[in-house]
XYZ file of C-alpha atoms in Angstrom:
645
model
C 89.422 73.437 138.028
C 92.517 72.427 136.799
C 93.822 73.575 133.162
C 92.310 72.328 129.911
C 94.010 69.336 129.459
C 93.099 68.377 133.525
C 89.369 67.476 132.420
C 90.145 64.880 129.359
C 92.854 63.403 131.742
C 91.138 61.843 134.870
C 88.961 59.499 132.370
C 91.172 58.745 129.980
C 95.532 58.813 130.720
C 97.105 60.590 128.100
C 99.889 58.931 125.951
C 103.563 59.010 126.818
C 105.052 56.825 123.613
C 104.330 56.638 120.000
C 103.294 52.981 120.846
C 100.528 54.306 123.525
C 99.324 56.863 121.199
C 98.214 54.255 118.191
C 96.181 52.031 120.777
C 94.158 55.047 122.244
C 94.042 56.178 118.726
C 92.706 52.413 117.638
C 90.641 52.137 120.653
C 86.764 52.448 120.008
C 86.104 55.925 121.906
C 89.219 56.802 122.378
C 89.297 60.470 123.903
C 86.102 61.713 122.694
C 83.852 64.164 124.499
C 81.002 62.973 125.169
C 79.097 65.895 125.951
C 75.478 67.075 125.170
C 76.695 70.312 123.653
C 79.255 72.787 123.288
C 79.104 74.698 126.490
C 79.383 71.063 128.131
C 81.963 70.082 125.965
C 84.329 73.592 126.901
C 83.271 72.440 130.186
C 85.053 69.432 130.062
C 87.853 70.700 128.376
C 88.200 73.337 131.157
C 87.999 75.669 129.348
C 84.862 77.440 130.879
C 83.849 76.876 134.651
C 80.405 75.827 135.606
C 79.399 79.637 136.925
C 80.262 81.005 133.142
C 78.154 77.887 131.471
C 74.936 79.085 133.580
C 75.437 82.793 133.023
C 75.966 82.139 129.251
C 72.836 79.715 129.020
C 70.989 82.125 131.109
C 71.485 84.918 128.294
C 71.481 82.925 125.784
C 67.213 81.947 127.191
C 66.721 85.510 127.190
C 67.756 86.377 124.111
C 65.156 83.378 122.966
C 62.656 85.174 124.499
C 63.146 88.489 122.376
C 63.461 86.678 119.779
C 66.999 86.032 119.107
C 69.056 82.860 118.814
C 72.550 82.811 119.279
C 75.324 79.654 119.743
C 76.059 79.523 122.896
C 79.809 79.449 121.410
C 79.391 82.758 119.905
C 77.450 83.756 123.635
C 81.114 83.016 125.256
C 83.184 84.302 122.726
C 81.207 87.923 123.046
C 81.119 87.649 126.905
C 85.365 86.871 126.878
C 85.301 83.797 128.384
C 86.570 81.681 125.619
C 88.694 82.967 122.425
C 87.546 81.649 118.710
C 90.509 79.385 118.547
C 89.209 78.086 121.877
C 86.030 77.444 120.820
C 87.227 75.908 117.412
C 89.291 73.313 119.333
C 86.489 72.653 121.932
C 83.829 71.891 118.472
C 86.823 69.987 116.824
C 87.169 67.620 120.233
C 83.213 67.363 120.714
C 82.636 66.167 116.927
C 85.603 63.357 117.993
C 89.189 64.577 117.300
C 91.316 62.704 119.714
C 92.632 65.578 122.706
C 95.943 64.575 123.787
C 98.161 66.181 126.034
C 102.200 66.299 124.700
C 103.420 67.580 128.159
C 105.875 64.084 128.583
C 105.267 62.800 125.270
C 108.038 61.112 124.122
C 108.462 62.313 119.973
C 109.398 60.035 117.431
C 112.064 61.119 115.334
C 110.937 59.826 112.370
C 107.666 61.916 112.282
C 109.102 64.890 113.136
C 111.578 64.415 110.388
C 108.707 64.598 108.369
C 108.020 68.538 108.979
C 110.185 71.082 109.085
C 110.923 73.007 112.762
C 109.564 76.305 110.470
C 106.486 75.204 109.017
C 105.998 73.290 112.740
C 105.816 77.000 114.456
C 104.433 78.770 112.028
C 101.555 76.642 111.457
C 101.186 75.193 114.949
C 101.613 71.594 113.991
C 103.817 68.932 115.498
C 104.047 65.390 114.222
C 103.637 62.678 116.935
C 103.963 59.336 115.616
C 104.026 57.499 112.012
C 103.127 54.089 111.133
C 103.130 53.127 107.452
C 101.481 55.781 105.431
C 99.657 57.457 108.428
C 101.048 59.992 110.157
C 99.356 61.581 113.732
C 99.664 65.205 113.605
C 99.254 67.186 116.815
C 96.862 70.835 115.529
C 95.683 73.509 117.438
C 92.968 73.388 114.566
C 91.899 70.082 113.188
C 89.553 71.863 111.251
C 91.551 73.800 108.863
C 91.135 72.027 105.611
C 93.865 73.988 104.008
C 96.645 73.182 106.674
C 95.596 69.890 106.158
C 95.904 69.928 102.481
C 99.462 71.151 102.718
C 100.582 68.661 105.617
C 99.273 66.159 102.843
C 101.722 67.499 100.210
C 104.848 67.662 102.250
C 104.620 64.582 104.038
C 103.287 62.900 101.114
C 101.537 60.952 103.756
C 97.792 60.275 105.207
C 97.604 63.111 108.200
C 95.574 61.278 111.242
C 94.931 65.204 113.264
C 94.757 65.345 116.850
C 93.293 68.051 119.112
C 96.236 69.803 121.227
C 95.055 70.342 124.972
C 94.384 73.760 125.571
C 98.279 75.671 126.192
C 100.092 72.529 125.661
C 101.292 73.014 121.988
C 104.150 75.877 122.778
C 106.201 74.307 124.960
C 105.858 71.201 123.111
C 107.301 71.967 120.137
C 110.196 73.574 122.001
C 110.606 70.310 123.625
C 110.262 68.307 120.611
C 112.898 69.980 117.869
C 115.602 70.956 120.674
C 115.715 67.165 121.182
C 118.932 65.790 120.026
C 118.348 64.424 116.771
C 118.351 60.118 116.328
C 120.499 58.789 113.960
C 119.018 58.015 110.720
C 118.018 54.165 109.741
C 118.201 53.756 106.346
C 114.933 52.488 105.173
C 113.375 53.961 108.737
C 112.521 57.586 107.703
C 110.972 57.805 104.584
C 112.009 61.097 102.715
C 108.721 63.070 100.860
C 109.490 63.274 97.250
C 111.980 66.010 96.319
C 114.041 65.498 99.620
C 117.754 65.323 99.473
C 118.720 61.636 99.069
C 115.698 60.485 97.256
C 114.958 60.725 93.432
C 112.038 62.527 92.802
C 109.035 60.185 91.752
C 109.035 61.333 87.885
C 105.154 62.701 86.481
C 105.636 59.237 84.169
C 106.674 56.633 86.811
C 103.508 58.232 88.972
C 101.250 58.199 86.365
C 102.092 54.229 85.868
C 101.036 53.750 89.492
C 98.040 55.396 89.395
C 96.633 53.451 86.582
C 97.364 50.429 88.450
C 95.835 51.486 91.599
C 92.870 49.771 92.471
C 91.149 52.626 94.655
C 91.282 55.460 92.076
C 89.582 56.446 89.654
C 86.652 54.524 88.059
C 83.489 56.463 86.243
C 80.867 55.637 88.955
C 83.050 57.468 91.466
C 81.808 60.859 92.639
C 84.345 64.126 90.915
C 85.960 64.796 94.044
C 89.260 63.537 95.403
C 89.846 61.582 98.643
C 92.499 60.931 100.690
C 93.383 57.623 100.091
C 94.454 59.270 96.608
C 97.706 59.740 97.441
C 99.106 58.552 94.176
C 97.141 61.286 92.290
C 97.920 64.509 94.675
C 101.396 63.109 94.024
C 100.829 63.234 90.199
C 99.385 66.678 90.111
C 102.336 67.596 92.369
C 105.211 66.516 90.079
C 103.484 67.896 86.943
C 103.971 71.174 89.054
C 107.315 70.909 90.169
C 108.521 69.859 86.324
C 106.795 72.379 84.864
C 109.020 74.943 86.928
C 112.125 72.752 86.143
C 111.714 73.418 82.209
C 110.405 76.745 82.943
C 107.171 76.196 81.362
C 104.946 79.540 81.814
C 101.477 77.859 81.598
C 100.397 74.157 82.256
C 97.252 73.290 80.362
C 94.816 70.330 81.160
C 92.603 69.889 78.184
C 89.990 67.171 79.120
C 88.262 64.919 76.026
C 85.472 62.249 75.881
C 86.056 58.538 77.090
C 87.976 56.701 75.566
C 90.433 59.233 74.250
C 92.775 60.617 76.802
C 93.731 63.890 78.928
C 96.105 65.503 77.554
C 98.529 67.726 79.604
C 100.311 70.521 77.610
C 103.229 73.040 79.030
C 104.145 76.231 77.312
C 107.628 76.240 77.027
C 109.749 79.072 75.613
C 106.349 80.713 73.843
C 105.430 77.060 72.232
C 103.012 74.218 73.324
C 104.852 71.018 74.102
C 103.127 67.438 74.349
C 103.998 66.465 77.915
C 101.600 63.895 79.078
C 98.463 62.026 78.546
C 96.118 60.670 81.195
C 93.791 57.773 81.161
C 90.392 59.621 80.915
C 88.809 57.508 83.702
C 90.732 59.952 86.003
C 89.660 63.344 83.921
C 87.167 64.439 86.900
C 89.576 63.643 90.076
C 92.620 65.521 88.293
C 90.464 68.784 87.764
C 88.441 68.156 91.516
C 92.086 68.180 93.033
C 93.458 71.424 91.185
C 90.207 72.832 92.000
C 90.926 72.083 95.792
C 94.483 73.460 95.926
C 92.954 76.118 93.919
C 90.148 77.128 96.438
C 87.325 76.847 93.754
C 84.219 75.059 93.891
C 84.909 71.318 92.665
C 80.756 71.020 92.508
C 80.409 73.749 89.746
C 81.143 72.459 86.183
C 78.871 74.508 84.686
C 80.431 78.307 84.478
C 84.059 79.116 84.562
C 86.084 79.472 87.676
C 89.803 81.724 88.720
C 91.691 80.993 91.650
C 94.996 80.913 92.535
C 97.917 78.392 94.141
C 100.569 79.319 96.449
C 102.412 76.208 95.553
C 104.896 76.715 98.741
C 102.151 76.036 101.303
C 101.999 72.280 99.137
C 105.996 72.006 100.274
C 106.722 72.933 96.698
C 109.081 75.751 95.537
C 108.113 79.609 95.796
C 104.978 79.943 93.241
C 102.083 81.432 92.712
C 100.200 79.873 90.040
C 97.243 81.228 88.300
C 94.563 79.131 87.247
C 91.671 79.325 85.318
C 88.245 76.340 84.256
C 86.901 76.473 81.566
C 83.948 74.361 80.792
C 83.804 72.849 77.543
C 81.489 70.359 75.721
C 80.340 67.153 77.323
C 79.985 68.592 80.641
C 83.869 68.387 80.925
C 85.956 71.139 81.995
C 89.995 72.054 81.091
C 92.025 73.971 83.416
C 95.257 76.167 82.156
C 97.701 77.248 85.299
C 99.785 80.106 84.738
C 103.119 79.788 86.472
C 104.307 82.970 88.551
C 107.282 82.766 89.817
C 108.406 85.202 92.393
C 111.425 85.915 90.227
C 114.075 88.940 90.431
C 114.178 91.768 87.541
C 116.898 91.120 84.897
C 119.523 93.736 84.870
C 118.730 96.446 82.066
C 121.554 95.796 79.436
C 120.998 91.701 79.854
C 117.475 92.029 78.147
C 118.814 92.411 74.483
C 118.724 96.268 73.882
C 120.493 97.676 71.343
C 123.792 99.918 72.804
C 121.891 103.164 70.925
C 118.393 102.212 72.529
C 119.284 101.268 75.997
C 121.385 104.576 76.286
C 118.223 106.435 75.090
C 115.777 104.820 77.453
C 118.088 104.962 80.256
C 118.198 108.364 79.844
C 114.747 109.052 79.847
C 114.257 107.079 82.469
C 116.456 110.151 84.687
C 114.160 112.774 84.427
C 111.921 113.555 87.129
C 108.854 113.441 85.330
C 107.146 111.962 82.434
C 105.354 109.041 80.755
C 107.322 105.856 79.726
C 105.020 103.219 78.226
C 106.342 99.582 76.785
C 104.185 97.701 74.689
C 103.352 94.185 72.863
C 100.448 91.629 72.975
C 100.374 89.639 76.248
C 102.730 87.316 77.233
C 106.111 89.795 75.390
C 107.771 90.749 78.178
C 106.480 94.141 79.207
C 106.751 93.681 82.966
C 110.209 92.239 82.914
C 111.348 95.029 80.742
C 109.641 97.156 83.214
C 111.366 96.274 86.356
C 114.387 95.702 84.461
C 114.026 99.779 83.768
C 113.287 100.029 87.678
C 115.617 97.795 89.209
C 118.203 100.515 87.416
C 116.972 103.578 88.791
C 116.083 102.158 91.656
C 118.213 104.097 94.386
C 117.751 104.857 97.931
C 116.529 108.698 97.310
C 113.519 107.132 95.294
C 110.360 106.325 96.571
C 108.474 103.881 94.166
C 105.193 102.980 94.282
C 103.941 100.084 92.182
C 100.380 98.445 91.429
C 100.628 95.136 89.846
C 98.158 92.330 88.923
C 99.352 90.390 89.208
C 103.231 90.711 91.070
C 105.537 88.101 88.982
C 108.540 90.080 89.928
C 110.403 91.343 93.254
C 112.529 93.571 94.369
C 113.274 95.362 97.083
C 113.003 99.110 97.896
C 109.918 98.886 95.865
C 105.986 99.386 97.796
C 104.527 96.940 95.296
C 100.903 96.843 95.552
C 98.665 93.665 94.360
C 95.453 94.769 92.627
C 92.022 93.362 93.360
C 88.906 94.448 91.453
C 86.530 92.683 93.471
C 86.619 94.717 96.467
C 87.576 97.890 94.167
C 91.066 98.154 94.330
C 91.557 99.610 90.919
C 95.170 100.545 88.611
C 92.448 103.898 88.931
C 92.058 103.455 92.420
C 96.159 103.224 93.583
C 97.098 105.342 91.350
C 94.915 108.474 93.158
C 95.902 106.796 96.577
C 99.773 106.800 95.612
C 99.730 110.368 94.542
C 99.095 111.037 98.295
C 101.676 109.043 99.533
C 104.470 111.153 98.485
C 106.106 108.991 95.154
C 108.428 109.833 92.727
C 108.383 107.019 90.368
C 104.759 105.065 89.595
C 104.624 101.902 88.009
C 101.303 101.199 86.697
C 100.967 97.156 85.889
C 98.718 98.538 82.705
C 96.798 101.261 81.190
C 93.003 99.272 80.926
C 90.944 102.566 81.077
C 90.600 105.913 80.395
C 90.561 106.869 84.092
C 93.646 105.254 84.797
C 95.524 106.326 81.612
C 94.436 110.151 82.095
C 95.404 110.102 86.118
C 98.451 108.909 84.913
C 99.276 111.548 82.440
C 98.225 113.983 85.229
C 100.391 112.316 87.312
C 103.661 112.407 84.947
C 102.471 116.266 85.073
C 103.017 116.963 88.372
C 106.586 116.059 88.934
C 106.295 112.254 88.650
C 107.905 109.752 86.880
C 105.457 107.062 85.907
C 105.534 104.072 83.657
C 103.198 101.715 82.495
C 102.418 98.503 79.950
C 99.745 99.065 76.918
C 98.338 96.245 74.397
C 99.382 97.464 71.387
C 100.912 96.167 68.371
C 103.781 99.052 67.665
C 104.981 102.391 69.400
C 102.534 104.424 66.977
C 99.972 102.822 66.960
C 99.816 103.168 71.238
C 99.622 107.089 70.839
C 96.629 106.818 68.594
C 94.528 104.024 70.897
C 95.364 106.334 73.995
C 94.003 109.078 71.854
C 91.151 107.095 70.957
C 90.364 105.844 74.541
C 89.902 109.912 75.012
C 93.141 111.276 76.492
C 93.445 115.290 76.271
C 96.391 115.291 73.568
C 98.117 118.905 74.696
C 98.110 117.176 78.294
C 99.585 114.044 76.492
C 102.439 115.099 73.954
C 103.752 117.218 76.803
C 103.774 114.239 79.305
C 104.962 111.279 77.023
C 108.724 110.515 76.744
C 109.174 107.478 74.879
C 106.804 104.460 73.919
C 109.225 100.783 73.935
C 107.510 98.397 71.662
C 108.486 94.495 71.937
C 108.413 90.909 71.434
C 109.570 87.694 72.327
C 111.573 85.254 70.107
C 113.151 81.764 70.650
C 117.001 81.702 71.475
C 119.285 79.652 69.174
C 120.309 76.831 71.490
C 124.145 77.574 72.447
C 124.862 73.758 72.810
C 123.752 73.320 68.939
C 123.685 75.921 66.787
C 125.725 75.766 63.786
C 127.176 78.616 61.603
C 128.160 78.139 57.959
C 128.738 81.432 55.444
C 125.240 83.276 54.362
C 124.648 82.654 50.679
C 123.933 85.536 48.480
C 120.424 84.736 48.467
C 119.929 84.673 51.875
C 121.805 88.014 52.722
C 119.520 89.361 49.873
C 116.188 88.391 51.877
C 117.309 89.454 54.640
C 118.339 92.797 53.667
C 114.814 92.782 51.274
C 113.386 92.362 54.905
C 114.910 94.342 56.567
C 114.327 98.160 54.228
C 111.015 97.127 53.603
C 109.686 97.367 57.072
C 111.064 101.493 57.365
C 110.873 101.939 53.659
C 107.595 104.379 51.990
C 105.677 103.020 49.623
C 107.203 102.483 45.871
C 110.646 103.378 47.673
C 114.096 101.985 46.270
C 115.528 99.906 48.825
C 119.710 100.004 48.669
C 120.027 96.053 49.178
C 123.670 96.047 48.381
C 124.715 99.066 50.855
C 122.510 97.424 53.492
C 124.764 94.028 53.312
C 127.943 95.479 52.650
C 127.193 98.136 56.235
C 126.371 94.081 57.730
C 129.837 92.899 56.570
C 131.426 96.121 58.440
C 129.705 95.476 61.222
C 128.760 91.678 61.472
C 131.420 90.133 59.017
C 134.107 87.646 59.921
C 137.779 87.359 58.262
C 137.564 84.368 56.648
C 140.169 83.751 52.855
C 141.077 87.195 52.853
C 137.506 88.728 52.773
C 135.225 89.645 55.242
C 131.889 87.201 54.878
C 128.641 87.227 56.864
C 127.402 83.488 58.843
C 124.008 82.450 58.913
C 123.264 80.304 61.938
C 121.114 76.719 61.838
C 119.063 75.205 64.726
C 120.461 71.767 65.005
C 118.995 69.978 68.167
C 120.389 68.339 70.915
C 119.682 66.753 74.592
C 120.366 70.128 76.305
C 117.266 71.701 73.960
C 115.425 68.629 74.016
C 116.322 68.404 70.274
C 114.834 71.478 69.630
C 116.848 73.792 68.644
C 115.892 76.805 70.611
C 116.182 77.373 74.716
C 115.406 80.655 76.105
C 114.083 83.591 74.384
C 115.300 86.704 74.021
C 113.168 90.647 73.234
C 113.795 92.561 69.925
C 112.391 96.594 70.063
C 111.074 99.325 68.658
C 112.361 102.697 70.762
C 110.269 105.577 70.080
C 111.243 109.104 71.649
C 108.861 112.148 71.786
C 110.328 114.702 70.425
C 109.261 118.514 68.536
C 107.411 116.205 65.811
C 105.959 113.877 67.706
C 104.382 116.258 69.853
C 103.307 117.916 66.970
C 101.185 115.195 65.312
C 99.808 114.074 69.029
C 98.226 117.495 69.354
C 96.982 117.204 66.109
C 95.626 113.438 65.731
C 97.770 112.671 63.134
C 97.484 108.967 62.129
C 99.653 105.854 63.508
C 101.401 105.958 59.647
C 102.154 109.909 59.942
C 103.497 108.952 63.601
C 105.880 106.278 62.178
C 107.227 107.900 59.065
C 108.442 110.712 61.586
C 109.979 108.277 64.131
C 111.662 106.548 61.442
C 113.157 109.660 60.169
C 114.487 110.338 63.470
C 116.086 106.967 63.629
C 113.821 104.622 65.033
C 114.496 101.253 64.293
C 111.599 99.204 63.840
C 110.852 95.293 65.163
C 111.842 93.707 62.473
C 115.295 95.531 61.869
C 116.326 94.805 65.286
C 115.095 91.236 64.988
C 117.247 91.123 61.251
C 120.148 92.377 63.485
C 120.083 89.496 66.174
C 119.271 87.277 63.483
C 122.905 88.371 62.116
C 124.374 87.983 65.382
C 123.653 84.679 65.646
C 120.888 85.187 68.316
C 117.834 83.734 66.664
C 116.536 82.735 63.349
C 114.724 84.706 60.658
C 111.759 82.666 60.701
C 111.250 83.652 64.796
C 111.686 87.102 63.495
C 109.028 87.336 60.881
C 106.751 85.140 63.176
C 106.737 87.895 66.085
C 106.421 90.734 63.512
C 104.052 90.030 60.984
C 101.245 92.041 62.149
């Protein structure tokens, strides 16, 4: 028998033009098998010979008869006739995909314009032919729902899939891309949006057209998403992509009752920002398509669902967004995406350190072993400051080991490990498997349990540098929860080296910001601020030394005197008038020393803990918030906002 494509061929002759290809694909049975069932079907396809179809239905009989029942698919898979992928395409053809043979096809440029000669190979896809909005794609799986999904995206077209004779697809897209490219038509080759030479359909413009469509959209409709909704995969798209243009960190979808509106939501330098609102008549087929690039179940409204979005697969930049349903009243459900992009650490004296505490923890971070914890409520930083610490110890005499969950941020030289609790694949679990694997640095992503926190000390024990992330409000108060959570505290205060408290506040806008000379009342608050966060209770605070060690330090020449500048947010287009873009960390550097160790041993409380730090010249939050306050960083009210816990 001749090879698979042989078969399909003597009934029906297989297309040499684009032209040829849309009448068989218009025609009424175009190359469907018609076969009774599987094993005739592979038969056709020529896949299988007749000898292996009688052996195969011979077993699969007696397997009836002891009372098993087996596809005959699976039957030829196990006996090694067929592979899975064969037997995929052979059910894909039977249930009337088109099989076409590319052998002397001749390719239109204009589809294959369409998809990149990378994503072509590595997902075994060629484009054949486009006409309008439909474009025939050649698959060696017209099955995968996925691929088809992301074909969708890029093209930003309707994907008509075609079966791939057996062996064909290969040498066919060899043929096809080393082709000498046709000259471009304007107005012949319609770019996807986000291609060079065409403006990008804008989330507003998209929006417009969707509430004029016709097809989309209307409350009787069933909550999933076809594809004749191209306008709306479109929408969600470019709510995406401009959510990573103002890097936004989450995207929320909060969905009300008809008649009022959905309103979309980015979080944008730590604060909520009105983006969008959506007519509710589409509330169900906006959540329904997340849910589908998203891998969840669009049936289930009832219970909450996580999943995930490699947004690159949807022709969209390099990012992994996080997403998470939650169903609220009404039987509606809202949908927040956390954006992860796969970022590089920030070099260690770019994060906003102060000279005295980046010498410090860069100097702890050189010894061979100990603990090294940062940190803050979620969402301040920790992990950037992390591999910020990393990226600068990061040498080629250094194996480091790190388990994340999940990995926002690259770099390489690192073995970073992604973390899955599922299958359990526990910060517990690595941390015992990297301890066998020969480290001398451990990053931990963060210390959730007892288990991990105490294998961790052990670890820092046992010639190992490890650091980790804790959710806690201030370097003190970390040593009494890991205390609390049951830590041994001699094993402890000999392991810990420093504890890095932090937060996030708002950047003065560069563009905007306007300095004019600090009143006396305003140096006064701020130096009120600043000794009362490190001063004892009923303590004098020195409010004139404090400014006049400012003017030193921060002061300007200005008449013949030195004066300190306060610095107003202004607005303008580059901050979107609002004053701030970008944020920047202000910290609280603890080092273990004598003391410390001291009061860990003996469970001293998280005020104990403090008064000694500050004694040894901690700085706390708030003082090194006053400071870039003074420097014209940020404003006082950012300052007091991030520390008043």
């Amino acid at each position: 028998m001749e090879p698979s494509s042989a078969a399909t061929a003597q009934t029906h002759p297989q297309p040499r033009t684009p032209a040829e290809l849309w009448s068989l694909l218009d025609s009424p049975d175009g190359q469907t098998l018609r076969a009774r069932h599987v094993g005739e079907a592979l038969l056709h396809l020529g896949l299988i010979d007749e000898r292996q179809l009688r052996e195969a239905l011979q077993a699969q009989r007696e397997e009836r008869r002891l009372g098993l029942s087996r596809p005959l698919g699976e039957l030829l898979v196990e006996r090694g006739a067929i592979t899975e992928t064969q037997l995929r395409q052979a059910i894909a053809a039977w249930l009337g995909n088109r099989v076409v043979d590319p052998t002397h096809y001749q390719f239109d440029p204009a589809a294959l314009a369409l998809v990149p000669r990378v994503v072509a190979e590595r997902e075994s896809v060629l484009p054949l032919a486009l006409r309008g909005d439909e474009l025939v794609m050649l698959m060696a799986d017209t099955l995968d729902q996925a691929l088809l999904d992301e074909l969708r995206f890029m093209t930003q077209r309707r994907i008509v899939p075609v079966l791939a004779a057996a062996g064909t697809l290969p040498a066919a897209l060899a043929r096809a891309y080393d082709q000498p490219a046709a000259p471009a038509v304007a107005g012949k080759v319609p770019l996807r949006p986000g291609a060079p030479g065409r403006p990008k359909p804008a989330a507003r413009e998209l929006l417009a057209d969707l509430q004029q469509a016709s097809d989309i959209g209307t409350e009787q409709q069933a909550d999933i998403v076809s594809e004749s909704d191209n306008t709306l995969v479109r929408l969600v798209h470019t709510i995406i992509e401009e959510a990573i243009a103002q890097k936004a960190s989450d995207i929320h979808i909060e969905t009300e009752p008809p008649p009022k509106p959905v309103r979309v939501r980015l979080r944008i330098d730590g604060e909520l920002v009105k983006y969008l609102e959506i007519e509710s008549r589409f509330r169900y087929a906006l959540v329904a398509r997340i849910k589908i690039m998203a891998g969840m179940d669009i049936s289930e409204h009832r219970k909450p669902q996580d999943g995930k979005i490699d947004f690159a697969r949807f022709g969209g930049p390099r990012t992994e967004l996080r997403v998470v349903t939650v169903p609220t009243t009404g039987g509606l459900e809202d949908v927040v995406l956390r954006l992860l992009a796969g970022s590089k650490p920030m070099p260690i004296d770019s994060i906003g350190l102060a000279p005295r505490d980046l010498a410090a923890l860069r100097r702890m971070a050189l010894k061979p072993y100990g603990l090294i914890l940062v940190c803050g409520p979620t969402g301040s930083g920790k992990t950037t400051t992390l591999h910020s610490l990393i990226a600068d110890i990061n040498t080629e005499n250094r194996k480091i080991w790190t388990a994340e969950d999940p990995i926002e941020i690259t770099q390489p030289g690192l073995r970073q490990v992604q973390m899955n609790p599922r299958i359990g694949w526990t910060f517990a679990a690595a941390m015992r498997t990297f301890l066998r694997a020969d480290p001398d640095v451990i990053m931990i992503g963060e210390m959730r349990d007892e288990e991990t926190a105490r294998i961790a000390v052990e670890a820092s024990l046992t010639g190992h540098l490890v650091l980790s992330t804790l959710h806690t409000n201030s370097a003190p108060e970390s040593i009494t929860r890991l205390l609390e959570i049951g830590l041994d505290p001699f094993n402890f205060s000999d392991s810990l080296l420093a504890i890095l408290a932090q937060r996030l506040v708002r950047r003065l806008c560069r563009q905007c910001v306007q300095a004019r000379p600090a009143t006396d009342d305003e140096l006064e608050a701020l130096a009120t601020h600043y000794l009362e966060s490190c001063a004892a209770p009923g303590e004098r605070l020195d409010v004139a030394g404090q400014i006049e060690r400012w003017r030193a330090q921060y002061g300007v020449e200005e008449g013949g005197r030195r004066i300190l500048r306060t610095y107003v947010k202004h607005g303008c287009p580059a901050c979107e008038g609002r004053g701030y873009k970008g944020r920047l960390g202000i910290y609280e550097l603890m080092l273990s020393d004598d003391t410390i160790r001291h009061h860990i041993r003996h469970r001293a409380s998280a005020g104990e803990i403090r008064a000694s730090a500050l004694a040894a010249g901690m700085r706390t939050l708030r003082q090194d918030g006053i400071e870039k306050v003074l420097a014209g960083l940020t404003d006082l009210a950012e300052v007091i906002a991030a520390t008043n816990v």
